[in-house]
Short mmCIF file of C-alpha atoms and ligand atoms in Angstrom, two decimals:
data_model
loop_
_atom_site.label_atom_id
_atom_site.label_comp_id
_atom_site.label_asym_id
_atom_site.label_seq_id
_atom_site.Cartn_x
_atom_site.Cartn_y
_atom_site.Cartn_z
CA MET B 1123 81.61 97.26 31.42
CA PRO B 1124 85.23 96.49 30.57
CA GLU B 1125 86.54 99.02 28.05
CA LEU B 1126 89.57 99.19 25.77
CA PRO B 1127 92.32 99.04 28.48
CA GLU B 1128 90.71 96.16 30.40
CA ILE B 1129 90.07 94.16 27.23
CA GLU B 1130 93.55 94.86 25.85
CA ALA B 1131 95.33 93.69 29.02
CA HIS B 1132 93.03 90.68 29.20
CA ALA B 1133 93.84 89.73 25.59
CA GLU B 1134 97.53 89.85 26.52
CA ARG B 1135 96.96 87.54 29.52
CA LEU B 1136 94.91 85.11 27.41
CA THR B 1137 97.56 85.07 24.70
CA GLU B 1138 100.16 84.15 27.29
CA THR B 1139 98.06 81.22 28.52
CA PHE B 1140 96.47 79.95 25.30
CA ALA B 1141 98.71 80.78 22.32
CA GLY B 1142 99.96 77.61 20.68
CA ARG B 1143 97.26 75.38 22.24
CA THR B 1144 95.32 73.16 19.83
CA LEU B 1145 91.53 73.37 19.98
CA ALA B 1146 89.95 69.97 20.75
CA ALA B 1147 86.30 71.09 21.02
CA PHE B 1148 84.00 74.10 21.28
CA ARG B 1149 80.93 73.60 23.48
CA PRO B 1150 78.12 76.14 23.64
CA LEU B 1151 76.58 75.94 27.13
CA SER B 1152 73.67 78.26 26.38
CA PHE B 1153 71.36 78.65 23.38
CA THR B 1154 72.13 82.34 23.24
CA ALA B 1155 75.93 82.08 23.23
CA LEU B 1156 76.67 81.54 19.54
CA LYS B 1157 75.60 84.47 17.36
CA THR B 1158 76.59 83.05 13.96
CA ALA B 1159 75.39 79.98 11.98
CA SER B 1160 78.35 79.68 9.61
CA PRO B 1161 81.21 78.84 9.65
CA MET B 1162 80.77 76.10 12.25
CA PRO B 1163 82.91 76.42 15.40
CA ASP B 1164 83.99 72.80 14.86
CA ASP B 1165 85.81 73.92 11.70
CA ALA B 1166 88.43 75.32 14.06
CA VAL B 1167 89.01 72.01 15.86
CA GLY B 1168 92.56 70.73 15.36
CA ARG B 1169 93.93 74.23 14.82
CA ALA B 1170 96.30 76.06 17.18
CA VAL B 1171 95.48 79.42 18.74
CA ASP B 1172 97.69 82.07 17.15
CA GLY B 1173 96.83 84.60 19.84
CA VAL B 1174 94.08 86.66 21.37
CA GLY B 1175 93.63 90.19 20.10
CA ARG B 1176 91.25 93.08 20.63
CA ARG B 1177 89.17 95.42 18.48
CA GLY B 1178 87.09 98.00 20.33
CA LYS B 1179 85.65 96.16 23.32
CA TYR B 1180 85.75 92.78 21.56
CA LEU B 1181 88.24 89.95 22.05
CA THR B 1182 89.35 87.94 19.00
CA LEU B 1183 90.74 84.40 19.29
CA ARG B 1184 92.55 83.72 16.04
CA LEU B 1185 93.05 80.17 14.75
CA GLY B 1186 94.42 80.51 11.22
CA ASP B 1187 91.76 82.13 9.03
CA LEU B 1188 89.00 81.40 11.57
CA SER B 1189 88.35 83.70 14.50
CA PHE B 1190 86.13 83.51 17.52
CA ILE B 1191 84.98 87.02 18.42
CA VAL B 1192 83.79 87.46 22.00
CA HIS B 1193 81.92 90.39 23.53
CA LEU B 1194 81.73 90.36 27.33
CA MET B 1195 79.08 93.11 27.60
CA GLN B 1196 78.50 94.10 31.24
CA GLY B 1197 79.02 90.96 33.27
CA GLY B 1198 80.84 88.56 30.96
CA ARG B 1199 84.16 86.90 31.81
CA LEU B 1200 86.45 84.79 29.66
CA GLU B 1201 88.80 82.90 31.95
CA PRO B 1202 90.92 79.75 32.15
CA ASP B 1203 88.75 76.90 33.39
CA PRO B 1204 90.83 74.14 34.95
CA LYS B 1205 87.80 72.51 36.66
CA GLU B 1206 85.55 72.05 33.61
CA SER B 1207 82.52 71.51 35.83
CA ALA B 1208 79.42 70.16 34.07
CA ARG B 1209 77.22 73.20 34.80
CA PRO B 1210 79.35 76.24 35.47
CA ARG B 1211 77.49 79.19 36.97
CA GLY B 1212 76.51 81.62 34.20
CA GLY B 1213 78.25 79.39 31.64
CA LEU B 1214 77.83 80.44 27.99
CA ALA B 1215 80.55 78.59 26.09
CA ARG B 1216 83.70 76.53 26.61
CA TRP B 1217 86.78 75.98 24.46
CA ILE B 1218 88.61 72.70 25.23
CA PHE B 1219 92.23 72.21 24.22
CA ASP B 1220 94.42 69.14 23.71
CA GLU B 1221 96.44 70.15 26.75
CA GLY B 1222 96.08 72.57 29.63
CA PRO B 1223 93.04 74.34 31.02
CA ALA B 1224 89.88 74.97 29.03
CA LEU B 1225 88.63 78.50 28.37
CA LEU B 1226 85.20 79.40 29.76
CA LEU B 1227 82.87 82.26 28.86
CA THR B 1228 80.48 83.13 31.68
CA GLU B 1229 78.06 85.98 32.22
CA ALA B 1230 76.78 87.15 35.59
CA GLY B 1231 73.13 88.13 35.86
CA LYS B 1232 70.22 87.18 33.66
CA GLU B 1233 70.63 89.45 30.66
CA ARG B 1234 72.52 86.96 28.48
CA ARG B 1235 73.93 89.59 26.17
CA ALA B 1236 77.54 88.40 25.97
CA GLY B 1237 78.22 86.25 22.95
CA VAL B 1238 80.50 84.51 20.49
CA TRP B 1239 80.75 85.05 16.73
CA VAL B 1240 82.72 82.74 14.41
CA VAL B 1241 84.09 84.37 11.25
CA GLN B 1242 86.36 83.31 8.40
CA GLY B 1243 88.91 85.66 6.86
CA ASP B 1244 89.66 89.17 8.11
CA PRO B 1245 87.56 89.55 11.28
CA ASN B 1246 87.73 93.34 11.08
CA ALA B 1247 85.91 93.29 7.73
CA GLN B 1248 82.90 91.38 9.08
CA GLU B 1249 80.14 91.83 11.64
CA PRO B 1250 80.23 92.50 14.51
CA LEU B 1251 83.52 94.36 13.98
CA ALA B 1252 82.99 95.81 10.50
CA GLY B 1253 80.84 98.73 11.62
CA LEU B 1254 83.13 99.91 14.41
CA GLY B 1255 84.73 103.33 14.24
CA PRO B 1256 88.49 103.86 14.46
CA ASP B 1257 90.03 102.32 17.56
CA ALA B 1258 90.38 104.92 20.31
CA GLY B 1259 93.93 103.84 21.06
CA GLN B 1260 94.98 104.48 17.44
CA LEU B 1261 93.40 107.93 17.04
CA GLU B 1262 95.55 110.74 15.71
CA LEU B 1263 94.47 114.36 15.37
CA PRO B 1264 93.15 114.12 11.76
CA SER B 1265 91.13 110.96 12.42
CA LEU B 1266 89.71 112.42 15.65
CA GLN B 1267 88.84 115.68 13.86
CA ASP B 1268 86.97 113.69 11.19
CA VAL B 1269 84.91 111.94 13.88
CA LEU B 1270 84.16 115.14 15.81
CA GLU B 1271 83.27 117.26 12.80
CA ALA B 1272 80.92 114.58 11.42
CA HIS B 1273 78.81 114.39 14.58
CA SER B 1274 76.73 117.27 15.88
CA MET B 1275 76.06 115.59 19.23
CA ARG B 1276 77.11 115.70 22.84
CA LEU B 1277 80.75 114.81 23.39
CA HIS B 1278 80.08 112.20 26.09
CA GLY B 1279 77.57 110.36 23.89
CA LEU B 1280 79.85 110.50 20.86
CA MET B 1281 82.81 109.08 22.79
CA ARG B 1282 80.64 106.09 23.78
CA ASP B 1283 79.26 105.49 20.26
CA GLN B 1284 81.20 102.44 19.05
CA ARG B 1285 80.41 103.24 15.41
CA ALA B 1286 82.12 106.61 15.81
CA VAL B 1287 85.06 105.62 18.07
CA ALA B 1288 85.65 102.05 19.27
CA GLY B 1289 86.74 101.08 22.78
CA ILE B 1290 85.46 103.88 25.04
CA GLY B 1291 82.58 103.30 27.47
CA ARG B 1292 80.91 105.20 30.29
CA ARG B 1293 83.89 105.29 32.63
CA LEU B 1294 86.49 106.41 30.10
CA ALA B 1295 84.07 108.95 28.58
CA ASN B 1296 83.73 110.55 32.03
CA GLU B 1297 87.46 110.47 32.67
CA ILE B 1298 88.43 111.74 29.20
CA CYS B 1299 86.05 114.74 29.33
CA HIS B 1300 87.41 115.62 32.78
CA ARG B 1301 91.04 115.21 31.73
CA ALA B 1302 90.44 117.38 28.67
CA HIS B 1303 88.63 120.08 30.72
CA LEU B 1304 85.63 119.77 28.39
CA SER B 1305 81.96 119.63 29.25
CA PRO B 1306 80.50 116.18 28.62
CA PHE B 1307 77.60 118.04 26.97
CA ALA B 1308 79.70 120.15 24.61
CA ASN B 1309 78.70 119.81 20.96
CA ALA B 1310 81.45 117.63 19.48
CA SER B 1311 81.27 119.24 16.04
CA LYS B 1312 81.83 122.72 17.49
CA LEU B 1313 85.08 122.06 19.38
CA GLY B 1314 87.92 124.38 18.40
CA PRO B 1315 91.45 123.27 17.49
CA ASP B 1316 92.79 123.63 21.05
CA GLU B 1317 89.88 121.64 22.44
CA GLN B 1318 90.31 118.92 19.82
CA ALA B 1319 94.01 118.64 20.69
CA ARG B 1320 93.25 118.50 24.43
CA LEU B 1321 90.68 115.79 23.80
CA LEU B 1322 93.18 113.69 21.84
CA ASP B 1323 95.77 114.00 24.61
CA ALA B 1324 93.14 113.08 27.21
CA ILE B 1325 92.00 110.00 25.27
CA HIS B 1326 95.54 108.65 25.10
CA ALA B 1327 96.46 109.61 28.67
CA CYS B 1328 93.36 107.97 30.15
CA ILE B 1329 93.79 104.81 28.06
CA ASP B 1330 97.51 104.56 28.87
CA GLU B 1331 96.92 105.06 32.60
CA SER B 1332 94.21 102.40 32.76
CA LEU B 1333 96.22 100.01 30.62
CA ALA B 1334 99.24 100.32 32.93
CA PHE B 1335 96.98 99.68 35.94
CA GLU B 1336 95.35 96.70 34.29
CA ARG B 1337 98.63 95.15 33.13
CA GLY B 1338 99.78 95.05 36.76
CA ARG B 1339 96.98 92.66 37.67
CA ASP B 1340 96.49 88.90 37.37
CA ARG B 1341 92.77 89.25 36.58
CA MET B 1342 90.51 91.87 35.08
CA SER B 1343 89.64 94.61 37.58
CA SER B 1344 86.12 95.31 38.73
CA SER B 1345 84.60 98.63 37.74
CA LYS B 1346 85.11 100.20 41.17
CA GLU B 1347 88.80 99.28 41.31
CA ARG B 1348 89.72 101.19 38.15
CA PRO B 1349 91.63 104.45 38.46
CA GLY B 1350 89.79 107.70 37.91
CA ALA B 1351 89.12 111.27 38.94
CA VAL B 1352 85.34 111.52 38.45
CA HIS B 1353 83.79 108.13 37.66
CA HIS B 1354 82.37 106.58 40.86
CA ARG B 1355 83.56 109.76 42.64
CA VAL B 1356 80.36 111.83 42.69
CA GLY B 1357 80.26 113.98 45.83
CA GLU B 1358 84.02 113.68 46.38
CA PRO B 1359 86.49 116.53 45.82
CA CYS B 1360 88.00 116.90 42.35
CA PRO B 1361 91.69 115.82 42.52
CA VAL B 1362 92.61 118.74 40.23
CA CYS B 1363 90.72 121.70 41.72
CA ASP B 1364 88.95 120.47 44.88
CA ASP B 1365 85.45 121.41 43.62
CA THR B 1366 82.78 118.75 44.28
CA ILE B 1367 82.26 116.14 41.54
CA ARG B 1368 78.69 116.37 40.25
CA SER B 1369 76.54 114.07 38.17
CA VAL B 1370 73.73 113.94 35.67
CA GLU B 1371 71.89 110.65 36.11
CA TYR B 1372 70.38 108.62 33.30
CA ALA B 1373 68.45 105.36 33.58
CA SER B 1374 71.46 103.16 32.88
CA TYR B 1375 74.49 105.37 33.51
CA THR B 1376 75.85 108.48 35.21
CA VAL B 1377 77.68 111.38 33.63
CA ALA B 1378 80.15 112.54 36.30
CA TYR B 1379 81.99 115.86 35.94
CA CYS B 1380 83.72 118.65 37.81
CA PRO B 1381 82.00 122.03 37.36
CA ARG B 1382 85.10 124.12 37.94
CA CYS B 1383 87.28 122.05 35.56
CA GLN B 1384 84.69 121.39 32.86
CA THR B 1385 81.65 123.67 32.75
CA GLY B 1386 82.92 127.05 33.83
CA GLY B 1387 81.57 126.37 37.31
CA ARG B 1388 78.02 125.70 36.13
CA VAL B 1389 76.15 122.84 37.80
CA LEU B 1390 74.12 121.13 35.10
CA ALA B 1391 70.48 120.22 35.54
CA ASP B 1392 70.12 116.65 36.64
CA ASN B 1393 67.36 115.54 34.33
CA THR B 1394 65.98 112.79 36.55
CA THR B 1395 66.38 113.83 40.17
CA SER B 1396 67.60 117.44 40.13
CA ARG B 1397 69.12 116.58 43.46
CA PHE B 1398 71.91 119.11 43.09
CA LEU B 1399 69.56 121.89 42.08
CA LYS B 1400 67.51 121.93 45.22
ZN1 ZN Z 2459 88.06 120.03 39.08
#
């Protein structure tokens, strides 16, 4: 799933292409695309796009006091659509402008979880953005300490909880724990001051590195292309210490870590396959 750096760079690309364009029509292409009943998307017709922003893993298209909020989920894409074909593959919604290419939201696969919300007024004060935690890119030590101390839970899970910290997903959670030399299963509320400071540095370093990578591209990267030391690197040598990257597998994701860097050399029980314990 695209996370903060991918969404941020994508918002910048979309702003470059669409800022100043006047909306001529909004066309839902799927019954599941539009998540809100009011205000109507047509209320934004005739208005110019001020820009495309980001909050957490959401994109926000601002047209005056109306905003379209878009979540891409796993397989969603929001891209210029010069062809405007009648039945685009995976099509969810299309924005048509007075001039230039349309903007098309598509979603690969059958899950149909990506979506569009229309809100009036401050988008950050309303669902789906209102319940998000502080943006990971804006964290400072006091705000991170507040989050950590309020949650007696595993660090990796807390980093991915959008209501605690917004913008981090499975890949960045893996990379941040590795960069900070912290176990993904450490209790977040029990981290000491040095560990909290290392975590903050790691959050910003991993976000900055991915953002620089993503800004050098014309299109959003695929998951496997993104830079990293442990994510998608299970079985490979750790770039820091040369130990073998290990994993704990869950039904829908993998926690990847380096034992020597993160767990004092301990290989953690893989709760589904135990393949490294045999
Ligand atoms: Zn290592």
